[in-house]
Coordinates of C-alpha atoms in Angstrom, one line a residue:
M1 CA -20.9 36.2 0.4
L2 CA -18.5 34.5 3.4
S3 CA -16.6 31.7 2.8
S4 CA -15.7 28.8 5.2
P5 CA -12.1 29.0 6.9
A6 CA -9.5 27.6 5.3
T7 CA -8.8 23.9 6.9
S8 CA -5.5 21.8 6.2
I9 CA -2.9 24.5 6.0
D10 CA 0.0 25.1 6.4
A11 CA 0.6 26.3 9.9
S12 CA 3.4 27.5 12.1
L13 CA 3.9 28.1 15.7
E14 CA 7.6 29.5 17.2
L15 CA 8.0 28.8 20.7
P16 CA 10.6 29.4 23.5
E17 CA 10.8 25.9 23.7
G18 CA 10.8 25.5 19.8
N19 CA 8.9 24.7 16.6
C20 CA 5.9 23.4 15.5
V21 CA 4.7 23.1 11.6
L22 CA 1.8 21.8 9.9
T23 CA 3.3 21.5 6.0
H24 CA 2.3 19.7 2.8
Q25 CA 6.2 19.6 1.8
P26 CA 7.9 16.2 2.3
L27 CA 9.9 16.4 5.8
N28 CA 13.3 17.0 6.0
V29 CA 14.7 15.0 9.1
E30 CA 18.1 16.3 9.0
E31 CA 16.8 19.8 9.4
I32 CA 14.3 19.2 11.5
T33 CA 17.4 17.6 14.1
G34 CA 19.3 20.0 13.7
L35 CA 16.5 22.9 15.3
V36 CA 17.1 21.2 18.4
G37 CA 20.9 21.8 18.9
N38 CA 22.1 22.9 22.0
D39 CA 26.1 23.0 23.5
A40 CA 24.3 21.7 26.8
A41 CA 22.6 18.3 25.2
G42 CA 24.1 15.5 26.3
A43 CA 21.3 13.6 24.0
A44 CA 19.2 14.3 20.9
V45 CA 15.7 12.1 20.2
V46 CA 14.1 11.5 17.3
F47 CA 10.7 9.8 16.3
I48 CA 10.0 9.9 13.0
G49 CA 6.3 8.1 11.9
T50 CA 6.3 6.5 8.2
T51 CA 3.6 5.6 6.3
R52 CA 3.8 1.2 6.8
N53 CA 2.8 -0.6 3.5
S54 CA 0.2 -2.8 4.9
F55 CA -2.8 -2.4 8.0
K56 CA -4.8 -5.4 8.9
G57 CA -3.9 -7.6 5.6
N58 CA -4.5 -4.4 3.3
V59 CA -2.3 -3.4 1.8
V60 CA -2.0 0.5 2.0
T61 CA -1.2 2.7 -1.2
R62 CA -0.4 6.1 0.7
L63 CA -2.1 7.9 3.4
E64 CA -3.7 11.2 3.4
Y65 CA -3.3 14.0 6.7
Q66 CA -6.2 16.2 6.7
A67 CA -6.2 19.1 9.9
Y68 CA -8.2 22.0 11.2
S69 CA -4.9 23.5 10.9
K70 CA -5.5 26.8 13.3
M71 CA -6.4 25.2 15.7
A72 CA -4.3 21.6 15.5
I73 CA -1.8 24.1 15.7
K74 CA -2.8 25.6 18.8
T75 CA -2.6 22.0 20.5
I76 CA 0.6 20.9 19.3
G77 CA 1.8 24.0 21.1
H78 CA 0.1 23.5 23.9
I79 CA 1.2 19.6 24.4
V80 CA 5.3 21.2 24.0
R81 CA 4.7 23.5 26.6
E82 CA 3.1 21.0 28.6
A83 CA 6.0 18.2 28.1
V84 CA 9.0 21.0 28.7
S85 CA 7.1 22.4 31.9
H86 CA 5.1 19.8 33.8
G87 CA 4.5 16.2 31.6
S88 CA 4.2 15.1 34.9
R89 CA 0.3 15.6 35.0
S90 CA -0.6 13.8 32.2
E91 CA -2.1 10.0 33.0
H92 CA 2.0 9.3 30.7
H93 CA 3.4 9.9 34.5
I94 CA 6.4 11.1 33.2
P95 CA 8.3 12.3 36.1
T96 CA 8.5 15.9 36.3
Q97 CA 12.4 16.1 36.8
Q98 CA 12.7 14.0 33.8
V99 CA 10.8 16.6 31.5
S100 CA 11.8 19.8 33.4
A101 CA 15.5 19.3 31.4
I102 CA 14.1 19.3 28.0
L103 CA 16.0 22.1 26.1
R104 CA 14.5 22.4 22.6
C105 CA 11.2 20.4 21.0
S106 CA 10.3 20.2 17.1
V107 CA 7.2 18.8 15.8
Y108 CA 6.7 18.6 11.9
H109 CA 3.6 16.9 11.0
R110 CA 3.3 16.5 7.6
L111 CA -0.5 17.0 5.5
G112 CA -2.1 16.1 2.5
T113 CA -0.6 12.3 0.6
V114 CA 2.3 11.1 2.1
P115 CA 3.3 8.0 0.1
V116 CA 4.4 4.6 1.6
G117 CA 8.6 5.1 3.6
E118 CA 7.8 8.8 3.6
P119 CA 7.7 10.6 7.2
S120 CA 3.9 11.8 8.2
I121 CA 5.6 13.3 12.0
V122 CA 9.1 14.1 13.1
I123 CA 9.8 14.6 17.2
A124 CA 13.3 16.2 17.8
V125 CA 13.6 16.8 21.8
S126 CA 16.8 17.4 22.8
S127 CA 17.9 17.3 26.8
P128 CA 20.9 16.9 28.8
H129 CA 19.9 13.5 29.8
R130 CA 18.8 10.8 27.1
K131 CA 16.1 9.5 29.5
E132 CA 14.8 12.9 29.9
A133 CA 14.8 13.5 26.1
F134 CA 13.0 10.0 25.0
G135 CA 10.1 10.4 27.8
A136 CA 9.3 13.9 26.6
C137 CA 9.5 12.5 22.6
E138 CA 7.3 9.9 23.5
F139 CA 4.7 12.3 25.9
I140 CA 4.5 14.1 22.9
L141 CA 3.4 11.7 20.3
E142 CA 1.3 9.7 22.4
E143 CA -0.4 13.4 23.6
I144 CA -0.6 14.6 20.0
K145 CA -2.4 11.8 19.1
R146 CA -4.9 11.7 21.4
K147 CA -5.8 16.1 21.0
A148 CA -4.1 17.5 18.2
Q149 CA -7.2 18.0 15.4
I150 CA -5.4 15.7 12.1
W151 CA -7.2 12.9 10.9
K152 CA -5.5 10.5 8.4
R153 CA -7.0 8.9 5.6
E154 CA -5.6 5.0 4.2
Y155 CA -6.1 3.7 0.5
Y156 CA -5.4 0.4 0.0
E157 CA -4.6 -1.6 -3.0
G158 CA -7.2 -3.1 -4.9
K159 CA -10.0 -1.4 -2.7
D160 CA -11.7 2.1 -4.8
D161 CA -10.8 5.5 -3.4
S162 CA -14.5 5.7 -2.2
Q163 CA -13.7 3.2 -0.1
A164 CA -10.7 4.4 2.4
E165 CA -11.2 5.0 5.3
W166 CA -11.0 8.3 7.6
K167 CA -8.9 7.4 11.0
E168 CA -8.8 9.7 13.9
N169 CA -6.0 9.7 15.8
S170 CA -6.7 7.7 19.5

């Protein structure tokens, strides 16, 4: 009997430009930030996306993330390589000179249940200058939201779990 491929599994990808991780474990911001350390870096920019407690008038109790992990990790790796090598080709219009100086990137995305107040994604980028690091960090976030095969489900206070809403990244 054939079984279907596992989805929403932990996955990681090491690249010369950095690393990408999908995990069910809580995200350690300090550890992830440390992965982009470099003596040539004058800046390290970190984005931490956390589960907020409300959305459009509803009280959010938790989020749940699912992914087609084998494809999502490759997509995230491609986005990181694009940010480092030629981010100017995106619709976000990040000038090449801003992205070419990126030293290291680290992207961690949580899977499974993420309680209110906990990080669901951490992106760390190091660069000799802050402008490049900020630009690359934003580019990586927006491209992951647009392209990665990751979905979230919001659970609301006072509503049955069957009423939780699946939301595709956009």
